[in-house]
């Protein structure tokens, strides 16, 4: 069954959850159950970063492999622009991550603590992206309101966890159980907001096509445009290895 | 004038009320005056140098950069790093702060348990003492952080805070004060220092207010004492004082009413008005008290009749002298000239109208002391007796002192102006001692900031500046960051010549805080050279040498040659280009080199084929490949030794993909071969470069003076096959230009000399014309201007002797000299005119002139000198120097006038004087 990219955004929120309030847990469980039953997935997307009037555009493929409930593999490869074509990130777990630099034909292991840094200069952090395919359990989750069309959830970090936001306020659309809007807070101030638009059916699976992350101070904005999502396309586990990173063209 | 005197005496109460009222109003305005000292305001806003600097500062959010220096007990402890991080975050959130760059938010590339991390120190704050020690070691050994964010001794750190380019200086001062308050309230540092334009403005304001509030009362007190001792009556000492206090208040009030601000140099202005303006009051009161008539209307009328014109002429010459500063191309100095002239004008108006009005209430008559007349008669007689020798001695002394004029140089730097004994000086000392500088010279590159040759040029220029000039404390640039990144990630401490490699590194830095060194489109970048601005001469030397180095050694237009596919002509130009690069690199490190040896090494490295270098370096390459495969966890199902054997055999047989796969198949089997061969085959170009680098290293290690790190850098550079070559028709180009506040300060200094000469010539010509009109004779005009000219020469000689530079304050000394000197001349000519009419000859007239005017001139000189002497109590170093110059002007000017005028006048023929002063003789 083909699943949307938004499944992963749902998982994003759940990753910080350790002890759900009952209502919150039910909601997030439903988000996960309804959208994450795939073995492997390929997402093709464009990423546009706007800052100081300058727009940088990238095309990238994200490959995900559900090794087990607790362990997911992911490989991100940039395919354009030409200057960084082949640049890749491989995650085989939270402390087993690699970076491939095609111009050097080298792989460097990268540290987990850098995951709070910006991903490719975007307004998403490595953590935001890595949480798409790997669950962590270091946050509290509460349902703070409910309407006919959506749930509003509050996600707060547990003490002494490596989570850079003080809380997330997440709006989940009830019909498809997909996150529609996420507000990221630092301290008491809104830090950035993610808004999803254009609900689309990708081969029987619902997902938003456009995800905008806007910094609250207006300094920058990142837009993810989902071009295609393919699930369960028989990507083998061995694909998620350092050897694959050296391949100039991927088989999937 | 007599009619004016009569009118004043009749309306004296109305005049007093009116003047007091205006003074109260102006005093209220003067209290609101603001003081701002920004070097960028010293040149016209449309000046190209100024516009360029502002443009660069705008592009890199460095307008109004505030440097916060923090000295911690233990900088790398958990609490200190946390504190710096909190301060950085807090400052970033402050309204109007455009950028914050610090130890904790700058891109930090480190190796965490074998894994590379691009992050910031704020995200990996040390938790234990061991982690603190490790962080200290890494930071103090980082070419990016050492000297830039952390002092080399590891005790202090800097936070750079960018502010917008406020049109209203008050806004800049306001936010700077908020920043200072925030830091002082939240920092746990033991010592806190602030530097930069805005903090300087804040300090300048407080220093100026402090100095004005101390110096004005002191100057008034000093003058009051002199006047009290001389006149020994209330009116004689109080009125000249009141008149100059009113003049100062009026001029300060006018500045505020016009919506203008003062600079630090303007602190001298009210004191100058007080010191020079009090003379008019002295002359008026002195003359009024000499009048014998008991009727106050007659006394007032006679006073203005006898000296009103002379005082007006005297004031106008001073006004002209200060207005000559309008020729200086520096706005604050022009305004200084205008407002000082206005202050003198106010002093004239007040003394011509208000002082006689008040004096008219005083009825006593005070006649001259016979003893004093006798003293001045003796002086005049003696000078006349030895007139030739007196003149020769005076001129010889002037000539002797003038020898030192060559040592005078301009220096508009703020630290020279304010000296060390104040907050600005203390801050500058901290940044100079701890970080090797408190300001930045900026090398601006307009062109593709990610172009390999441009980046290498940034490194060359930074190296040249750092290794050849002690005033340069360190540098920060995109090139340094990329080189450091390449070193950390790939172990290659150099700027690669491949665009794609730089793009890969650049991509990893996306999102890092680099806005202070590269713009968002990467079309412009800057090198920040931290400089000690204590000596503008040294900054000028740096500027000139860097400009020469850039013009001689950096290609502005070029193309790239790929040595693996180049024609013989292209190969030749590539070799020449790299020979030049290596020699420039040696120059930049201030190392001696042998060109022939360098040329030979470069040729051998570049002309060797891939096969040759690969075969020479087989063992190293095998180690490289086995280590790499091992680090990826791919040695599984076969042994390392089998892999090594297969690789060694491959290199022995001649490296190719076929021999590699054959040897791997035979040693580790087909399955393992298919697993690792794509990885090894991807290393083709890498192996050739490593082999060439190793070859280059073996040759360069024999070059004297190069450190291991430098050998490594050059070896990697020479291992590249893509070579930048000079090409006037090439498609690659960039522009390089130096800028920065120290450069602008030097520019301002450079225009001072010409402007000073121009202003002096104009003031002398105008004053000569005034004297000519007064005396109706060009010869008398020349005689009058002669001692003034000599005083100016002596003054510049004194500047040379005491090592006093021309700055925003003492550039006005020439105008002062003209004003003061001509004042004496006019008083003497005016009196001589009268005395010649009453006397029986020139000598008699001269003696009587000095008998009657000598005391007034001396009193004027002493009281003004007493006022200027109070500058010695200033905390502004420039004012102390100004005190030396003003006092010497007052004294030397008087001495030269007393010696030279009687002598020169005595040479004139009687028929000439009869013709010129006919009316006076008839009278």
mmCIF file of N, CA and C in Angstrom, chain B residues 610 613-617 621 686-696 719:
data_model
loop_
_atom_site.group_PDB
_atom_site.id
_atom_site.type_symbol
_atom_site.label_atom_id
_atom_site.label_comp_id
_atom_site.label_asym_id
_atom_site.label_seq_id
_atom_site.Cartn_x
_atom_site.Cartn_y
_atom_site.Cartn_z
ATOM 1 N N UNK B 610 50.512 10.929 -14.605
ATOM 2 C CA UNK B 610 49.788 10.227 -13.545
ATOM 3 C C UNK B 610 50.446 8.884 -13.251
ATOM 4 N N UNK B 613 53.631 9.272 -11.071
ATOM 5 C CA UNK B 613 53.410 9.585 -9.643
ATOM 6 C C UNK B 613 52.715 8.425 -8.935
ATOM 7 N N UNK B 614 51.831 7.710 -9.649
ATOM 8 C CA UNK B 614 51.136 6.569 -9.027
ATOM 9 C C UNK B 614 52.128 5.461 -8.664
ATOM 10 N N UNK B 615 53.048 5.208 -9.582
ATOM 11 C CA UNK B 615 54.006 4.128 -9.322
ATOM 12 C C UNK B 615 54.942 4.475 -8.176
ATOM 13 N N UNK B 616 55.229 5.784 -8.017
ATOM 14 C CA UNK B 616 56.146 6.204 -6.940
ATOM 15 C C UNK B 616 55.494 6.092 -5.562
ATOM 16 N N UNK B 617 54.149 6.090 -5.545
ATOM 17 C CA UNK B 617 53.460 6.245 -4.264
ATOM 18 C C UNK B 617 52.595 5.032 -3.907
ATOM 19 N N UNK B 621 49.311 4.667 -1.285
ATOM 20 C CA UNK B 621 47.974 4.558 -1.875
ATOM 21 C C UNK B 621 47.264 3.290 -1.411
ATOM 22 N N UNK B 686 41.183 10.475 -7.408
ATOM 23 C CA UNK B 686 41.656 10.772 -6.054
ATOM 24 C C UNK B 686 43.071 10.219 -5.864
ATOM 25 N N UNK B 687 43.282 8.984 -6.324
ATOM 26 C CA UNK B 687 44.599 8.357 -6.140
ATOM 27 C C UNK B 687 45.687 9.143 -6.859
ATOM 28 N N UNK B 688 45.360 9.576 -8.077
ATOM 29 C CA UNK B 688 46.367 10.327 -8.844
ATOM 30 C C UNK B 688 46.706 11.632 -8.122
ATOM 31 N N UNK B 689 45.690 12.252 -7.560
ATOM 32 C CA UNK B 689 45.965 13.519 -6.866
ATOM 33 C C UNK B 689 46.767 13.287 -5.592
ATOM 34 N N UNK B 690 46.404 12.224 -4.865
ATOM 35 C CA UNK B 690 47.164 11.934 -3.629
ATOM 36 C C UNK B 690 48.623 11.640 -3.971
ATOM 37 N N UNK B 691 48.819 10.858 -5.042
ATOM 38 C CA UNK B 691 50.196 10.503 -5.436
ATOM 39 C C UNK B 691 50.983 11.749 -5.822
ATOM 40 N N UNK B 692 50.314 12.671 -6.545
ATOM 41 C CA UNK B 692 51.015 13.896 -6.971
ATOM 42 C C UNK B 692 51.273 14.780 -5.753
ATOM 43 N N UNK B 693 50.326 14.789 -4.841
ATOM 44 C CA UNK B 693 50.519 15.577 -3.611
ATOM 45 C C UNK B 693 51.719 15.042 -2.830
ATOM 46 N N UNK B 694 51.809 13.734 -2.724
ATOM 47 C CA UNK B 694 52.939 13.138 -1.987
ATOM 48 C C UNK B 694 54.272 13.459 -2.677
ATOM 49 N N UNK B 695 54.241 13.440 -4.015
ATOM 50 C CA UNK B 695 55.456 13.773 -4.777
ATOM 51 C C UNK B 695 55.843 15.238 -4.521
ATOM 52 N N UNK B 696 54.830 16.097 -4.586
ATOM 53 C CA UNK B 696 55.075 17.532 -4.339
ATOM 54 C C UNK B 696 55.621 17.744 -2.929
ATOM 55 N N UNK B 719 48.981 19.673 -6.604
ATOM 56 C CA UNK B 719 48.506 18.376 -7.088
ATOM 57 C C UNK B 719 47.294 18.527 -8.012
#
